[in-house]
């Protein structure tokens, strides 16, 4: 088990099925914008969504020029369909109650354009707050 949270964007960029350069990314669960800042270096724009208003204030305070942040919950986001090349769940799928998880994933796919990709960054199977590289992409 290796800790890859800080290397996540580089691993995404190296993935043969994803193209970060020029992409429009929706980050679900952006929190304080830590990953948003990393992602923004590689992509055209990042739209971050989080249910925690205080965390969103921290994200906005980072001053990421190509990022916008919105308060919201999934399912139930008010975002136009087909706008994004990548929809990224940043440690945000596992807190969704099991009965709503399928609806949340389905809704996330509606925000993707025809060639878009859905990506999950979630805790590893062994717990401990580390991320499992083998199950990343």
PDB file of C-alpha atoms in Angstrom:
ATOM      1  CA  UNK A   1       0.000   0.000   0.000  1.00  0.00           C
ATOM      2  CA  UNK A   2       1.413   3.380  -0.980  1.00  0.00           C
ATOM      3  CA  UNK A   3       0.073   6.841  -0.277  1.00  0.00           C
ATOM      4  CA  UNK A   4      -0.866   8.378  -3.622  1.00  0.00           C
ATOM      5  CA  UNK A   5      -3.199  11.219  -2.679  1.00  0.00           C
ATOM      6  CA  UNK A   6      -0.526  13.789  -3.535  1.00  0.00           C
ATOM      7  CA  UNK A   7       0.364  11.954  -6.743  1.00  0.00           C
ATOM      8  CA  UNK A   8      -3.215  11.389  -7.843  1.00  0.00           C
ATOM      9  CA  UNK A   9      -3.311  13.931 -10.675  1.00  0.00           C
ATOM     10  CA  UNK A  10      -0.015  12.711 -12.119  1.00  0.00           C
ATOM     11  CA  UNK A  11      -1.371   9.155 -12.105  1.00  0.00           C
ATOM     12  CA  UNK A  12      -4.544  10.333 -13.844  1.00  0.00           C
ATOM     13  CA  UNK A  13      -2.521  12.191 -16.448  1.00  0.00           C
ATOM     14  CA  UNK A  14      -0.480   9.055 -17.154  1.00  0.00           C
ATOM     15  CA  UNK A  15      -3.601   6.919 -17.628  1.00  0.00           C
ATOM     16  CA  UNK A  16      -3.994   5.982 -21.289  1.00  0.00           C
ATOM     17  CA  UNK A  17      -7.793   6.416 -21.266  1.00  0.00           C
ATOM     18  CA  UNK A  18      -7.763   9.997 -19.925  1.00  0.00           C
ATOM     19  CA  UNK A  19      -6.617  13.291 -21.374  1.00  0.00           C
ATOM     20  CA  UNK A  20      -6.296  16.024 -18.783  1.00  0.00           C
ATOM     21  CA  UNK A  21      -4.899  18.759 -21.039  1.00  0.00           C
ATOM     22  CA  UNK A  22      -7.764  20.988 -22.136  1.00  0.00           C
ATOM     23  CA  UNK A  23     -10.349  19.015 -20.149  1.00  0.00           C
ATOM     24  CA  UNK A  24     -13.298  20.387 -18.254  1.00  0.00           C
ATOM     25  CA  UNK A  25     -13.491  18.652 -14.879  1.00  0.00           C
ATOM     26  CA  UNK A  26     -16.327  18.429 -12.376  1.00  0.00           C
ATOM     27  CA  UNK A  27     -14.946  17.536  -8.955  1.00  0.00           C
ATOM     28  CA  UNK A  28     -17.607  16.159  -6.639  1.00  0.00           C
ATOM     29  CA  UNK A  29     -16.504  16.527  -3.037  1.00  0.00           C
ATOM     30  CA  UNK A  30     -13.899  19.220  -3.640  1.00  0.00           C
ATOM     31  CA  UNK A  31     -13.698  20.147   0.041  1.00  0.00           C
ATOM     32  CA  UNK A  32     -11.079  22.827   0.673  1.00  0.00           C
ATOM     33  CA  UNK A  33      -9.849  22.642  -2.924  1.00  0.00           C
ATOM     34  CA  UNK A  34      -6.593  20.759  -2.372  1.00  0.00           C
ATOM     35  CA  UNK A  35      -7.105  18.392  -5.300  1.00  0.00           C
ATOM     36  CA  UNK A  36      -8.814  21.165  -7.272  1.00  0.00           C
ATOM     37  CA  UNK A  37      -5.581  23.168  -7.133  1.00  0.00           C
ATOM     38  CA  UNK A  38      -3.581  20.158  -8.352  1.00  0.00           C
ATOM     39  CA  UNK A  39      -6.068  19.351 -11.110  1.00  0.00           C
ATOM     40  CA  UNK A  40      -6.307  22.982 -12.269  1.00  0.00           C
ATOM     41  CA  UNK A  41      -2.628  22.952 -13.277  1.00  0.00           C
ATOM     42  CA  UNK A  42      -3.394  20.360 -15.950  1.00  0.00           C
ATOM     43  CA  UNK A  43      -6.892  21.155 -17.248  1.00  0.00           C
ATOM     44  CA  UNK A  44      -8.890  23.925 -18.907  1.00  0.00           C
ATOM     45  CA  UNK A  45     -11.202  24.380 -15.925  1.00  0.00           C
ATOM     46  CA  UNK A  46     -12.370  22.765 -12.702  1.00  0.00           C
ATOM     47  CA  UNK A  47     -15.846  23.056 -11.260  1.00  0.00           C
ATOM     48  CA  UNK A  48     -15.839  21.975  -7.622  1.00  0.00           C
ATOM     49  CA  UNK A  49     -18.950  20.993  -5.694  1.00  0.00           C
ATOM     50  CA  UNK A  50     -19.184  20.267  -1.981  1.00  0.00           C
ATOM     51  CA  UNK A  51     -21.960  20.160   0.649  1.00  0.00           C
ATOM     52  CA  UNK A  52     -19.804  21.945   3.273  1.00  0.00           C
ATOM     53  CA  UNK A  53     -20.023  25.737   2.889  1.00  0.00           C
ATOM     54  CA  UNK A  54     -17.048  26.331   5.200  1.00  0.00           C
ATOM     55  CA  UNK A  55     -14.812  24.014   3.167  1.00  0.00           C
ATOM     56  CA  UNK A  56     -15.933  25.788  -0.023  1.00  0.00           C
ATOM     57  CA  UNK A  57     -14.824  29.119   1.449  1.00  0.00           C
ATOM     58  CA  UNK A  58     -11.351  27.612   1.921  1.00  0.00           C
ATOM     59  CA  UNK A  59     -11.389  26.379  -1.680  1.00  0.00           C
ATOM     60  CA  UNK A  60     -12.373  29.820  -2.978  1.00  0.00           C
ATOM     61  CA  UNK A  61      -9.665  31.454  -0.837  1.00  0.00           C
ATOM     62  CA  UNK A  62      -7.030  29.505  -2.796  1.00  0.00           C
ATOM     63  CA  UNK A  63      -7.652  31.858  -5.726  1.00  0.00           C
ATOM     64  CA  UNK A  64      -7.484  29.167  -8.404  1.00  0.00           C
ATOM     65  CA  UNK A  65      -7.983  31.158 -11.610  1.00  0.00           C
ATOM     66  CA  UNK A  66      -9.560  28.375 -13.679  1.00  0.00           C
ATOM     67  CA  UNK A  67     -11.788  26.983 -10.911  1.00  0.00           C
ATOM     68  CA  UNK A  68     -15.287  27.769  -9.726  1.00  0.00           C
ATOM     69  CA  UNK A  69     -16.917  26.337  -6.628  1.00  0.00           C
ATOM     70  CA  UNK A  70     -20.555  25.599  -5.805  1.00  0.00           C
ATOM     71  CA  UNK A  71     -22.484  24.365  -2.812  1.00  0.00           C
ATOM     72  CA  UNK A  72     -24.477  21.236  -3.568  1.00  0.00           C
ATOM     73  CA  UNK A  73     -25.323  17.605  -2.933  1.00  0.00           C
ATOM     74  CA  UNK A  74     -25.379  14.570  -5.162  1.00  0.00           C
ATOM     75  CA  UNK A  75     -27.912  13.503  -6.226  1.00  0.00           C
ATOM     76  CA  UNK A  76     -29.562  16.859  -6.803  1.00  0.00           C
ATOM     77  CA  UNK A  77     -26.959  19.084  -8.466  1.00  0.00           C
ATOM     78  CA  UNK A  78     -28.207  21.858 -10.712  1.00  0.00           C
ATOM     79  CA  UNK A  79     -25.603  21.490 -13.470  1.00  0.00           C
ATOM     80  CA  UNK A  80     -26.199  21.257 -17.212  1.00  0.00           C
ATOM     81  CA  UNK A  81     -25.880  17.812 -18.740  1.00  0.00           C
ATOM     82  CA  UNK A  82     -22.979  16.874 -21.019  1.00  0.00           C
ATOM     83  CA  UNK A  83     -20.646  19.701 -19.980  1.00  0.00           C
ATOM     84  CA  UNK A  84     -17.634  17.797 -18.632  1.00  0.00           C
ATOM     85  CA  UNK A  85     -14.859  15.594 -19.965  1.00  0.00           C
ATOM     86  CA  UNK A  86     -14.163  14.150 -16.515  1.00  0.00           C
ATOM     87  CA  UNK A  87     -16.352  13.828 -13.432  1.00  0.00           C
ATOM     88  CA  UNK A  88     -14.229  13.060 -10.387  1.00  0.00           C
ATOM     89  CA  UNK A  89     -15.516  11.835  -7.046  1.00  0.00           C
ATOM     90  CA  UNK A  90     -12.826  12.997  -4.592  1.00  0.00           C
ATOM     91  CA  UNK A  91     -13.304  10.849  -1.476  1.00  0.00           C
ATOM     92  CA  UNK A  92     -16.987  11.595  -1.827  1.00  0.00           C
ATOM     93  CA  UNK A  93     -18.736   8.417  -2.965  1.00  0.00           C
ATOM     94  CA  UNK A  94     -18.406   6.353   0.209  1.00  0.00           C
ATOM     95  CA  UNK A  95     -20.247   8.898   2.443  1.00  0.00           C
ATOM     96  CA  UNK A  96     -23.350   8.767   0.218  1.00  0.00           C
ATOM     97  CA  UNK A  97     -25.960   6.512   1.847  1.00  0.00           C
ATOM     98  CA  UNK A  98     -26.203   3.161   0.077  1.00  0.00           C
ATOM     99  CA  UNK A  99     -29.827   3.670  -1.053  1.00  0.00           C
ATOM    100  CA  UNK A 100     -28.828   6.911  -2.868  1.00  0.00           C
ATOM    101  CA  UNK A 101     -25.465   5.770  -4.254  1.00  0.00           C
ATOM    102  CA  UNK A 102     -26.759   4.386  -7.572  1.00  0.00           C
ATOM    103  CA  UNK A 103     -28.742   7.559  -8.233  1.00  0.00           C
ATOM    104  CA  UNK A 104     -25.678   9.670  -7.427  1.00  0.00           C
ATOM    105  CA  UNK A 105     -23.478   7.717  -9.848  1.00  0.00           C
ATOM    106  CA  UNK A 106     -26.128   7.850 -12.553  1.00  0.00           C
ATOM    107  CA  UNK A 107     -26.545  11.602 -12.092  1.00  0.00           C
ATOM    108  CA  UNK A 108     -22.773  12.076 -12.312  1.00  0.00           C
ATOM    109  CA  UNK A 109     -22.727  10.302 -15.682  1.00  0.00           C
ATOM    110  CA  UNK A 110     -25.290  12.781 -17.049  1.00  0.00           C
ATOM    111  CA  UNK A 111     -22.779  15.613 -16.599  1.00  0.00           C
ATOM    112  CA  UNK A 112     -20.286  13.867 -18.896  1.00  0.00           C
ATOM    113  CA  UNK A 113     -20.011  14.566 -22.595  1.00  0.00           C
ATOM    114  CA  UNK A 114     -20.145  11.601 -24.998  1.00  0.00           C
ATOM    115  CA  UNK A 115     -16.469  10.725 -24.556  1.00  0.00           C
ATOM    116  CA  UNK A 116     -16.299  11.671 -20.875  1.00  0.00           C
ATOM    117  CA  UNK A 117     -14.895   9.560 -18.047  1.00  0.00           C
ATOM    118  CA  UNK A 118     -16.103   8.997 -14.501  1.00  0.00           C
ATOM    119  CA  UNK A 119     -13.236   8.707 -11.970  1.00  0.00           C
ATOM    120  CA  UNK A 120     -13.306   7.722  -8.295  1.00  0.00           C
ATOM    121  CA  UNK A 121     -10.659   8.601  -5.699  1.00  0.00           C
ATOM    122  CA  UNK A 122     -11.677   6.573  -2.663  1.00  0.00           C
ATOM    123  CA  UNK A 123     -10.009   5.045   0.403  1.00  0.00           C
ATOM    124  CA  UNK A 124      -8.168   1.771  -0.135  1.00  0.00           C
ATOM    125  CA  UNK A 125      -9.728  -1.539   0.737  1.00  0.00           C
ATOM    126  CA  UNK A 126      -7.511  -1.929   3.793  1.00  0.00           C
ATOM    127  CA  UNK A 127      -8.564   1.372   5.378  1.00  0.00           C
ATOM    128  CA  UNK A 128      -6.183   3.606   7.283  1.00  0.00           C
ATOM    129  CA  UNK A 129      -6.740   6.679   5.119  1.00  0.00           C
ATOM    130  CA  UNK A 130      -4.331   5.517   2.450  1.00  0.00           C
ATOM    131  CA  UNK A 131      -5.281   5.086  -1.161  1.00  0.00           C
ATOM    132  CA  UNK A 132      -4.804   1.867  -3.052  1.00  0.00           C
ATOM    133  CA  UNK A 133      -3.032   2.509  -6.372  1.00  0.00           C
ATOM    134  CA  UNK A 134      -4.124  -0.808  -7.853  1.00  0.00           C
ATOM    135  CA  UNK A 135      -7.776   0.214  -7.654  1.00  0.00           C
ATOM    136  CA  UNK A 136      -7.438   3.835  -8.738  1.00  0.00           C
ATOM    137  CA  UNK A 137      -8.447   4.016 -12.382  1.00  0.00           C
TER     138      UNK A 137
END
